[in-house]
PDB file of C-alpha atoms in Angstrom:
ATOM      1  CA  MET A 444     -16.691  23.946  21.321  1.00 80.00           C
ATOM      2  CA  GLU A 445     -16.247  27.724  22.309  1.00 83.00           C
ATOM      3  CA  ALA A 446     -18.635  30.116  20.725  1.00 78.00           C
ATOM      4  CA  SER A 447     -15.905  32.696  20.309  1.00 78.00           C
ATOM      5  CA  SER A 448     -13.862  30.430  18.153  1.00 83.00           C
ATOM      6  CA  LEU A 449     -16.500  29.005  16.290  1.00 84.00           C
ATOM      7  CA  PRO A 450     -15.791  29.691  12.567  1.00 84.00           C
ATOM      8  CA  ALA A 451     -12.082  28.443  12.974  1.00 85.00           C
ATOM      9  CA  ALA A 452     -13.371  25.318  15.129  1.00 87.00           C
ATOM     10  CA  LEU A 453     -15.829  24.188  12.525  1.00 87.00           C
ATOM     11  CA  ASP A 454     -13.268  24.477   9.646  1.00 87.00           C
ATOM     12  CA  LEU A 455     -10.944  22.125  11.685  1.00 86.00           C
ATOM     13  CA  VAL A 456     -13.605  19.462  12.015  1.00 86.00           C
ATOM     14  CA  SER A 457     -14.969  19.749   8.568  1.00 82.00           C
ATOM     15  CA  GLY A 458     -12.865  16.726   7.065  1.00 75.00           C
ATOM     16  CA  GLY A 459     -15.724  14.283   7.751  1.00 73.00           C
ATOM     17  CA  GLY A 460     -18.260  16.015   5.583  1.00 74.00           C
ATOM     18  CA  ALA A 461     -20.830  17.791   8.467  1.00 75.00           C
ATOM     19  CA  GLY A 462     -20.724  21.396   8.999  1.00 80.00           C
ATOM     20  CA  LEU A 463     -22.834  24.634   8.842  1.00 86.00           C
ATOM     21  CA  SER A 464     -23.590  27.046   5.975  1.00 87.00           C
ATOM     22  CA  PRO A 465     -21.807  30.161   5.785  1.00 87.00           C
ATOM     23  CA  GLU A 466     -25.424  32.046   6.642  1.00 89.00           C
ATOM     24  CA  LYS A 467     -25.802  29.925   9.557  1.00 89.00           C
ATOM     25  CA  ARG A 468     -22.194  30.300  10.868  1.00 89.00           C
ATOM     26  CA  ALA A 469     -22.402  34.102  10.810  1.00 89.00           C
ATOM     27  CA  VAL A 470     -26.074  33.839  12.685  1.00 91.00           C
ATOM     28  CA  LEU A 471     -24.592  31.727  15.432  1.00 91.00           C
ATOM     29  CA  GLY A 472     -21.473  34.078  15.831  1.00 87.00           C
ATOM     30  CA  SER A 473     -23.842  36.758  17.169  1.00 90.00           C
ATOM     31  CA  SER A 474     -26.529  35.006  18.822  1.00 93.00           C
ATOM     32  CA  LEU A 475     -24.423  32.762  20.872  1.00 92.00           C
ATOM     33  CA  LEU A 476     -22.626  35.831  22.110  1.00 91.00           C
ATOM     34  CA  LEU A 477     -26.018  37.545  22.919  1.00 92.00           C
ATOM     35  CA  LEU A 478     -27.012  34.108  24.618  1.00 92.00           C
ATOM     36  CA  GLN A 479     -24.081  34.445  27.111  1.00 91.00           C
ATOM     37  CA  ARG A 480     -25.084  37.945  27.775  1.00 91.00           C
ATOM     38  CA  ASP A 481     -28.662  37.628  28.298  1.00 91.00           C
ATOM     39  CA  TYR A 482     -28.399  34.155  30.559  1.00 92.00           C
ATOM     40  CA  ARG A 483     -25.063  35.526  32.502  1.00 91.00           C
ATOM     41  CA  PHE A 484     -23.336  32.530  31.575  1.00 91.00           C
ATOM     42  CA  GLU A 485     -19.099  32.434  31.837  1.00 90.00           C
ATOM     43  CA  ARG A 486     -18.608  30.417  28.976  1.00 89.00           C
ATOM     44  CA  VAL A 487     -21.066  29.133  26.148  1.00 92.00           C
ATOM     45  CA  TRP A 488     -20.112  26.048  23.999  1.00 91.00           C
ATOM     46  CA  PHE A 489     -21.927  25.384  20.588  1.00 93.00           C
ATOM     47  CA  TRP A 490     -22.803  21.604  21.096  1.00 94.00           C
ATOM     48  CA  GLY A 491     -23.770  20.778  17.627  1.00 93.00           C
ATOM     49  CA  CYS A 492     -26.978  19.782  15.590  1.00 94.00           C
ATOM     50  CA  ILE A 493     -29.363  17.131  16.030  1.00 95.00           C
ATOM     51  CA  GLN A 494     -31.305  16.668  12.514  1.00 93.00           C
ATOM     52  CA  GLY A 495     -34.919  15.511  12.534  1.00 91.00           C
ATOM     53  CA  VAL A 496     -37.296  14.682   9.859  1.00 92.00           C
ATOM     54  CA  CYS A 497     -38.911  18.151   9.556  1.00 91.00           C
ATOM     55  CA  GLY A 498     -36.330  20.251  11.148  1.00 90.00           C
ATOM     56  CA  ALA A 499     -32.931  20.460  12.882  1.00 93.00           C
ATOM     57  CA  TYR A 500     -32.243  21.197  16.779  1.00 95.00           C
ATOM     58  CA  TYR A 501     -29.398  23.322  17.308  1.00 95.00           C
ATOM     59  CA  ILE A 502     -27.924  22.960  20.656  1.00 95.00           C
ATOM     60  CA  ALA A 503     -25.738  25.482  22.537  1.00 95.00           C
ATOM     61  CA  GLU A 504     -24.477  25.002  26.603  1.00 94.00           C
ATOM     62  CA  GLY A 505     -23.869  27.234  28.894  1.00 93.00           C
ATOM     63  CA  LEU A 506     -21.112  27.000  31.882  1.00 90.00           C
ATOM     64  CA  GLY A 507     -20.879  28.235  35.143  1.00 87.00           C
ATOM     65  CA  PRO A 508     -17.652  28.894  37.386  1.00 86.00           C
ATOM     66  CA  ASP A 509     -17.746  24.923  38.080  1.00 85.00           C
ATOM     67  CA  ARG A 510     -16.909  23.489  34.827  1.00 83.00           C
ATOM     68  CA  ALA A 511     -18.016  20.107  36.245  1.00 81.00           C
ATOM     69  CA  ALA A 512     -21.382  21.448  37.499  1.00 84.00           C
ATOM     70  CA  PRO A 513     -24.579  20.477  35.488  1.00 86.00           C
ATOM     71  CA  ARG A 514     -24.664  22.517  32.515  1.00 89.00           C
ATOM     72  CA  SER A 515     -27.609  24.678  30.901  1.00 93.00           C
ATOM     73  CA  ARG A 516     -28.698  23.421  27.836  1.00 95.00           C
ATOM     74  CA  LEU A 517     -30.635  25.481  25.292  1.00 95.00           C
ATOM     75  CA  TYR A 518     -31.718  24.935  21.740  1.00 95.00           C
ATOM     76  CA  SER A 519     -32.944  26.682  18.662  1.00 94.00           C
ATOM     77  CA  LEU A 520     -34.577  25.993  15.567  1.00 94.00           C
ATOM     78  CA  ASN A 521     -33.480  28.790  13.431  1.00 91.00           C
ATOM     79  CA  CYS A 522     -30.054  29.702  15.223  1.00 90.00           C
ATOM     80  CA  VAL A 523     -31.511  33.035  16.402  1.00 91.00           C
ATOM     81  CA  GLU A 524     -34.323  32.038  18.922  1.00 93.00           C
ATOM     82  CA  TRP A 525     -33.213  29.715  21.862  1.00 94.00           C
ATOM     83  CA  SER A 526     -35.267  28.081  24.321  1.00 93.00           C
ATOM     84  CA  LEU A 527     -33.818  26.893  27.697  1.00 94.00           C
ATOM     85  CA  LEU A 528     -34.185  23.029  27.853  1.00 94.00           C
ATOM     86  CA  PRO A 529     -35.757  21.447  31.462  1.00 93.00           C
ATOM     87  CA  PRO A 530     -32.950  19.860  33.603  1.00 92.00           C
ATOM     88  CA  VAL A 531     -32.164  16.103  32.604  1.00 91.00           C
ATOM     89  CA  THR A 532     -33.400  13.379  34.923  1.00 90.00           C
ATOM     90  CA  GLU A 533     -32.306   9.468  34.978  1.00 91.00           C
ATOM     91  CA  GLU A 534     -36.477   8.783  34.205  1.00 89.00           C
ATOM     92  CA  MET A 535     -36.078  10.981  31.038  1.00 88.00           C
ATOM     93  CA  VAL A 536     -32.945   9.176  30.166  1.00 90.00           C
ATOM     94  CA  THR A 537     -34.472   5.884  30.495  1.00 89.00           C
ATOM     95  CA  GLN A 538     -37.485   6.606  28.579  1.00 86.00           C
ATOM     96  CA  ALA A 539     -35.864   8.145  26.059  1.00 86.00           C
ATOM     97  CA  GLY A 540     -33.632   4.838  25.458  1.00 84.00           C
ATOM     98  CA  GLN A 541     -36.891   3.264  24.842  1.00 84.00           C
ATOM     99  CA  LEU A 542     -37.815   5.067  21.967  1.00 87.00           C
ATOM    100  CA  LYS A 543     -36.373   4.317  18.354  1.00 86.00           C
ATOM    101  CA  GLY A 544     -36.361   6.205  15.122  1.00 87.00           C
ATOM    102  CA  ARG A 545     -35.588   9.652  13.930  1.00 90.00           C
ATOM    103  CA  PHE A 546     -36.397  12.860  15.650  1.00 93.00           C
ATOM    104  CA  GLN A 547     -39.484  14.921  14.222  1.00 91.00           C
ATOM    105  CA  GLY A 548     -38.109  18.466  14.690  1.00 91.00           C
ATOM    106  CA  ASP A 549     -40.762  19.487  16.899  1.00 90.00           C
ATOM    107  CA  PRO A 550     -40.328  19.945  20.209  1.00 90.00           C
ATOM    108  CA  SER A 551     -44.066  19.492  21.026  1.00 89.00           C
ATOM    109  CA  PHE A 552     -44.386  16.153  19.081  1.00 91.00           C
ATOM    110  CA  GLU A 553     -45.341  13.304  21.362  1.00 89.00           C
ATOM    111  CA  TYR A 554     -44.299   9.672  21.317  1.00 87.00           C
ATOM    112  CA  GLU A 555     -46.006   6.609  22.797  1.00 78.00           C
ATOM    113  CA  TYR A 556     -44.358   4.188  25.119  1.00 65.00           C
ATOM    114  CA  THR A 557     -43.849   1.300  23.044  1.00 57.00           C
ATOM    115  CA  GLU A 558     -42.415  -0.971  26.102  1.00 55.00           C
ATOM    116  CA  ARG A 559     -44.672  -0.224  29.147  1.00 53.00           C
ATOM    117  CA  ASN A 560     -46.428  -3.183  30.487  1.00 54.00           C
ATOM    118  CA  ALA A 561     -49.969  -2.921  31.195  1.00 54.00           C
ATOM    119  CA  GLU A 562     -49.276  -2.199  35.173  1.00 57.00           C
ATOM    120  CA  ASP A 563     -47.105   0.958  34.475  1.00 55.00           C
ATOM    121  CA  VAL A 564     -49.728   2.126  32.203  1.00 51.00           C
ATOM    122  CA  GLU A 565     -52.529   1.936  34.386  1.00 59.00           C
ATOM    123  CA  ARG A 566     -50.560   3.146  37.188  1.00 60.00           C
ATOM    124  CA  LEU A 567     -50.017   6.623  35.018  1.00 53.00           C
ATOM    125  CA  PHE A 568     -53.426   6.775  33.999  1.00 52.00           C
ATOM    126  CA  GLU A 569     -54.303   6.498  38.096  1.00 60.00           C
ATOM    127  CA  ASP A 570     -51.752   9.500  38.493  1.00 56.00           C
ATOM    128  CA  GLY A 571     -53.416  11.542  35.937  1.00 54.00           C
ATOM    129  CA  LYS A 572     -50.607  11.071  33.574  1.00 55.00           C
ATOM    130  CA  GLU A 573     -50.568   9.876  29.813  1.00 56.00           C
ATOM    131  CA  PRO A 574     -48.274   7.431  28.581  1.00 62.00           C
ATOM    132  CA  MET A 575     -46.498   9.806  26.670  1.00 79.00           C
ATOM    133  CA  ILE A 576     -43.092  11.631  26.301  1.00 86.00           C
ATOM    134  CA  LYS A 577     -42.562  14.843  24.391  1.00 90.00           C
ATOM    135  CA  GLU A 578     -39.541  15.205  22.253  1.00 92.00           C
ATOM    136  CA  GLU A 579     -38.165  18.084  24.433  1.00 93.00           C
ATOM    137  CA  ALA A 580     -37.659  15.595  27.020  1.00 93.00           C
ATOM    138  CA  ARG A 581     -36.091  12.925  24.557  1.00 93.00           C
ATOM    139  CA  LEU A 582     -33.797  15.795  23.246  1.00 94.00           C
ATOM    140  CA  VAL A 583     -32.223  16.527  26.549  1.00 95.00           C
ATOM    141  CA  ALA A 584     -32.056  12.776  27.478  1.00 94.00           C
ATOM    142  CA  THR A 585     -30.153  12.306  24.037  1.00 95.00           C
ATOM    143  CA  ILE A 586     -27.993  15.354  24.471  1.00 95.00           C
ATOM    144  CA  GLU A 587     -27.157  13.889  28.129  1.00 94.00           C
ATOM    145  CA  GLN A 588     -26.442  10.438  26.870  1.00 94.00           C
ATOM    146  CA  ILE A 589     -24.106  11.709  23.974  1.00 94.00           C
ATOM    147  CA  ASP A 590     -22.436  14.109  26.673  1.00 93.00           C
ATOM    148  CA  ARG A 591     -21.532  10.745  28.976  1.00 92.00           C
ATOM    149  CA  ALA A 592     -20.482   8.511  26.706  1.00 92.00           C
ATOM    150  CA  VAL A 593     -18.387  11.110  24.247  1.00 93.00           C
ATOM    151  CA  GLY A 594     -18.041  14.333  25.637  1.00 92.00           C
ATOM    152  CA  ILE A 595     -14.224  14.420  26.038  1.00 93.00           C
ATOM    153  CA  ILE A 596     -11.525  16.833  27.038  1.00 92.00           C
ATOM    154  CA  PRO A 597      -7.343  16.573  26.634  1.00 94.00           C
ATOM    155  CA  ARG A 598      -5.508  15.366  29.495  1.00 91.00           C
ATOM    156  CA  GLY A 599      -4.587  18.366  31.938  1.00 90.00           C
ATOM    157  CA  ALA A 600      -7.042  21.199  30.134  1.00 91.00           C
ATOM    158  CA  PHE A 601      -8.963  21.086  33.685  1.00 91.00           C
ATOM    159  CA  VAL A 602      -7.881  20.483  37.268  1.00 90.00           C
ATOM    160  CA  LYS A 603      -9.558  19.818  40.284  1.00 87.00           C
ATOM    161  CA  THR A 604      -9.413  21.813  43.574  1.00 84.00           C
ATOM    162  CA  PRO A 605      -9.019  20.454  46.754  1.00 83.00           C
ATOM    163  CA  LEU A 606     -12.845  21.553  47.489  1.00 81.00           C
ATOM    164  CA  GLY A 607     -13.910  19.432  44.587  1.00 80.00           C
ATOM    165  CA  SER A 608     -14.892  21.706  41.953  1.00 85.00           C
ATOM    166  CA  VAL A 609     -13.144  21.940  38.264  1.00 88.00           C
ATOM    167  CA  SER A 610     -12.088  24.722  36.419  1.00 87.00           C
ATOM    168  CA  GLU A 611      -9.942  25.306  33.731  1.00 88.00           C
ATOM    169  CA  ASN A 612      -6.190  24.645  33.591  1.00 89.00           C
ATOM    170  CA  ARG A 613      -4.420  28.082  32.884  1.00 89.00           C
ATOM    171  CA  ASN A 614      -0.762  26.459  32.435  1.00 90.00           C
ATOM    172  CA  PHE A 615      -2.318  23.659  29.783  1.00 91.00           C
ATOM    173  CA  GLU A 616      -0.315  24.510  26.483  1.00 92.00           C
ATOM    174  CA  GLY A 617      -1.641  21.471  24.724  1.00 92.00           C
ATOM    175  CA  LEU A 618      -0.609  17.999  24.161  1.00 93.00           C
ATOM    176  CA  SER A 619       2.566  17.183  22.338  1.00 94.00           C
ATOM    177  CA  LEU A 620       1.572  15.420  18.746  1.00 93.00           C
ATOM    178  CA  ALA A 621       2.879  11.873  20.429  1.00 93.00           C
ATOM    179  CA  GLU A 622       0.520  12.644  23.305  1.00 93.00           C
ATOM    180  CA  ALA A 623      -2.137  13.625  21.075  1.00 94.00           C
ATOM    181  CA  LYS A 624      -2.326  10.404  18.932  1.00 93.00           C
ATOM    182  CA  ARG A 625      -3.086   8.218  22.123  1.00 93.00           C
ATOM    183  CA  LEU A 626      -6.284   7.490  23.305  1.00 93.00           C
ATOM    184  CA  SER A 627      -4.997   7.690  26.871  1.00 90.00           C
ATOM    185  CA  SER A 628      -4.199  11.321  26.514  1.00 92.00           C
ATOM    186  CA  TYR A 629      -8.073  12.055  26.273  1.00 94.00           C
ATOM    187  CA  PHE A 630     -10.570  12.220  29.049  1.00 92.00           C
ATOM    188  CA  HIS A 631     -14.714  12.093  29.153  1.00 92.00           C
ATOM    189  CA  PHE A 632     -15.853  14.975  30.821  1.00 90.00           C
ATOM    190  CA  THR A 633     -18.558  13.633  32.891  1.00 88.00           C
ATOM    191  CA  GLU A 634     -18.525  11.767  36.269  1.00 83.00           C
ATOM    192  CA  PRO A 635     -15.815   8.966  36.491  1.00 80.00           C
ATOM    193  CA  VAL A 636     -16.734   4.936  36.542  1.00 78.00           C
ATOM    194  CA  ASN A 637     -13.758   2.999  35.883  1.00 72.00           C
ATOM    195  CA  LEU A 638     -11.283   5.394  37.961  1.00 68.00           C
ATOM    196  CA  LYS A 639     -13.486   4.488  41.235  1.00 65.00           C
ATOM    197  CA  ASN A 640     -12.669   1.017  40.598  1.00 66.00           C
ATOM    198  CA  LYS A 641      -8.941   1.473  40.293  1.00 67.00           C
ATOM    199  CA  THR A 642      -6.577   0.118  43.423  1.00 63.00           C
ATOM    200  CA  LEU A 643      -4.632   2.338  45.627  1.00 62.00           C
ATOM    201  CA  LEU A 644      -1.442   1.098  43.750  1.00 62.00           C
ATOM    202  CA  GLU A 645      -3.033   1.623  40.409  1.00 61.00           C
ATOM    203  CA  LYS A 646      -3.926   5.187  41.616  1.00 63.00           C
ATOM    204  CA  ALA A 647      -0.391   5.879  42.774  1.00 64.00           C
ATOM    205  CA  ASP A 648       0.984   7.211  39.653  1.00 66.00           C
ATOM    206  CA  LEU A 649      -1.915   9.377  39.166  1.00 74.00           C
ATOM    207  CA  ASP A 650      -2.105  13.089  39.668  1.00 71.00           C
ATOM    208  CA  PRO A 651      -5.586  13.769  41.504  1.00 72.00           C
ATOM    209  CA  SER A 652      -5.432  17.426  40.274  1.00 78.00           C
ATOM    210  CA  THR A 653      -5.557  16.181  36.738  1.00 80.00           C
ATOM    211  CA  ASP A 654      -6.433  12.508  36.549  1.00 81.00           C
ATOM    212  CA  PHE A 655      -9.609  12.795  38.149  1.00 81.00           C
ATOM    213  CA  LEU A 656     -11.766  11.433  35.218  1.00 86.00           C
ATOM    214  CA  ASP A 657     -11.904   8.236  32.944  1.00 86.00           C
ATOM    215  CA  SER A 658      -9.748   7.794  29.781  1.00 88.00           C
ATOM    216  CA  LEU A 659     -10.620   6.821  26.352  1.00 91.00           C
ATOM    217  CA  GLU A 660      -8.334   3.726  26.630  1.00 88.00           C
ATOM    218  CA  HIS A 661     -10.702   1.381  28.198  1.00 83.00           C
ATOM    219  CA  ASP A 662     -14.094   2.592  26.440  1.00 87.00           C
ATOM    220  CA  ILE A 663     -16.173  -0.263  25.283  1.00 84.00           C
ATOM    221  CA  PRO A 664     -16.259  -1.810  22.767  1.00 84.00           C
ATOM    222  CA  GLN A 665     -12.599  -1.350  22.058  1.00 86.00           C
ATOM    223  CA  GLY A 666     -12.545   0.258  18.326  1.00 88.00           C
ATOM    224  CA  SER A 667     -14.817   2.786  19.248  1.00 92.00           C
ATOM    225  CA  TRP A 668     -12.697   5.553  18.443  1.00 94.00           C
ATOM    226  CA  THR A 669     -10.646   6.435  15.317  1.00 93.00           C
ATOM    227  CA  VAL A 670      -7.527   8.672  15.329  1.00 94.00           C
ATOM    228  CA  GLN A 671      -6.729  10.699  12.352  1.00 92.00           C
ATOM    229  CA  LEU A 672      -4.375  13.402  11.523  1.00 93.00           C
ATOM    230  CA  GLU A 673      -5.784  16.140   9.142  1.00 89.00           C
ATOM    231  CA  LYS A 674      -4.771  19.772   7.660  1.00 84.00           C
ATOM    232  CA  GLY A 675      -1.435  18.382   6.764  1.00 86.00           C
ATOM    233  CA  GLY A 676      -0.606  16.648  10.482  1.00 86.00           C
ATOM    234  CA  THR A 677      -1.209  19.706  12.506  1.00 91.00           C
ATOM    235  CA  VAL A 678      -4.880  18.511  13.720  1.00 93.00           C
ATOM    236  CA  VAL A 679      -5.512  15.406  15.639  1.00 95.00           C
ATOM    237  CA  VAL A 680      -9.063  14.472  14.932  1.00 94.00           C
ATOM    238  CA  LEU A 681     -11.103  11.799  16.975  1.00 95.00           C
ATOM    239  CA  ARG A 682     -14.323  10.622  15.764  1.00 94.00           C
ATOM    240  CA  SER A 683     -16.630   8.339  17.906  1.00 94.00           C
ATOM    241  CA  LEU A 684     -18.177   5.031  15.934  1.00 94.00           C
ATOM    242  CA  LEU A 685     -20.636   4.438  18.897  1.00 94.00           C
ATOM    243  CA  TRP A 686     -22.577   8.003  18.033  1.00 94.00           C
ATOM    244  CA  LEU A 687     -21.752   8.853  14.637  1.00 93.00           C
ATOM    245  CA  GLY A 688     -21.514  12.496  13.806  1.00 92.00           C
ATOM    246  CA  LEU A 689     -19.437  12.881  16.910  1.00 93.00           C
ATOM    247  CA  THR A 690     -16.383  14.798  16.298  1.00 94.00           C
ATOM    248  CA  PHE A 691     -13.561  15.986  18.419  1.00 94.00           C
ATOM    249  CA  TYR A 692     -10.240  18.234  17.343  1.00 94.00           C
ATOM    250  CA  HIS A 693      -7.170  19.306  19.064  1.00 95.00           C
ATOM    251  CA  VAL A 694      -4.176  21.461  17.538  1.00 94.00           C
ATOM    252  CA  PRO A 695      -0.817  19.865  19.447  1.00 94.00           C
ATOM    253  CA  MET A 696       0.904  22.211  21.386  1.00 94.00           C
ATOM    254  CA  THR A 697      -1.810  24.746  21.507  1.00 93.00           C
ATOM    255  CA  LYS A 698      -4.922  25.427  23.625  1.00 92.00           C
ATOM    256  CA  GLN A 699      -7.178  24.704  20.728  1.00 93.00           C
ATOM    257  CA  TYR A 700      -9.471  21.853  21.173  1.00 93.00           C
ATOM    258  CA  GLY A 701     -13.437  21.037  21.170  1.00 92.00           C
ATOM    259  CA  TYR A 702     -16.005  18.771  19.840  1.00 93.00           C
ATOM    260  CA  VAL A 703     -19.258  18.869  18.152  1.00 94.00           C
ATOM    261  CA  TYR A 704     -22.274  16.656  17.179  1.00 95.00           C
ATOM    262  CA  PHE A 705     -23.904  16.574  13.849  1.00 94.00           C
ATOM    263  CA  GLY A 706     -26.098  13.664  13.498  1.00 93.00           C
ATOM    264  CA  ASN A 707     -29.706  12.225  13.806  1.00 93.00           C
ATOM    265  CA  GLY A 708     -29.302  11.515  17.643  1.00 92.00           C
ATOM    266  CA  GLU A 709     -29.287   7.814  17.551  1.00 92.00           C
ATOM    267  CA  LYS A 710     -26.640   5.502  19.110  1.00 92.00           C
ATOM    268  CA  ASN A 711     -25.187   3.178  16.558  1.00 92.00           C
ATOM    269  CA  LEU A 712     -26.134  -0.035  18.188  1.00 88.00           C
ATOM    270  CA  ASP A 713     -24.801  -2.556  15.254  1.00 88.00           C
ATOM    271  CA  LEU A 714     -20.931  -1.112  16.266  1.00 87.00           C
ATOM    272  CA  PRO A 715     -20.106  -4.695  17.909  1.00 83.00           C
ATOM    273  CA  PHE A 716     -20.774  -6.106  14.860  1.00 84.00           C
ATOM    274  CA  MET A 717     -19.079  -3.789  12.762  1.00 80.00           C
ATOM    275  CA  LEU A 718     -15.540  -4.341  14.527  1.00 68.00           C
TER     276      LEU A 718
END
């Protein structure tokens, strides 16, 4: 969610019980603006918080002119001092998928690989590397996984130019209430997968400038999203059951929308058995 509208946005997603204390909100409000100035980001989003055993990671994302380009991610342990996370790689995501259990809250904490075979371990030692992964790498990989799976935007909020870059749609005035209650009105803000598999006939009714992402209606497993009206029916709130703690909000007929994550960074692998 936008750093500039953080207090109001946090109030709109507070129905689930998660949030920040007044002190943390006040500190974040000023530190995120300084972060934007120091790193010269066009926009800064407050991504959320991953709670560890001994501490919590507060996450921010910096955006450039192309909103679809890889984002710069930063974390803080106290909402004041921020550290830049390394760029994510597919190897990091694969390694992080092998780790189970809670985050520790210490970026330098090292995990041992539990699902490595003897040949892989021997090869790592020959290369002068230890079969370990730091929590900092697990953190950035987990953020990437959550963004890919449940980072969403309303349809029409962003447009794709003929040159391929993505920017905010200045003509977007929000979804109607009827549209806002449908999963098909929301897109995953990441590289599309299902869209590439559609036939030319299925793509005929799509607007290439706005319908360039995958919608939520085909998410697997079905039923992994809940759609609710809150604040007297004035706010539409979507919550992910796959990554518990991810909450998206949109005020119909306005430009107010965003998502935030408050959780322990673990995927709900039991979801298929719960539906």
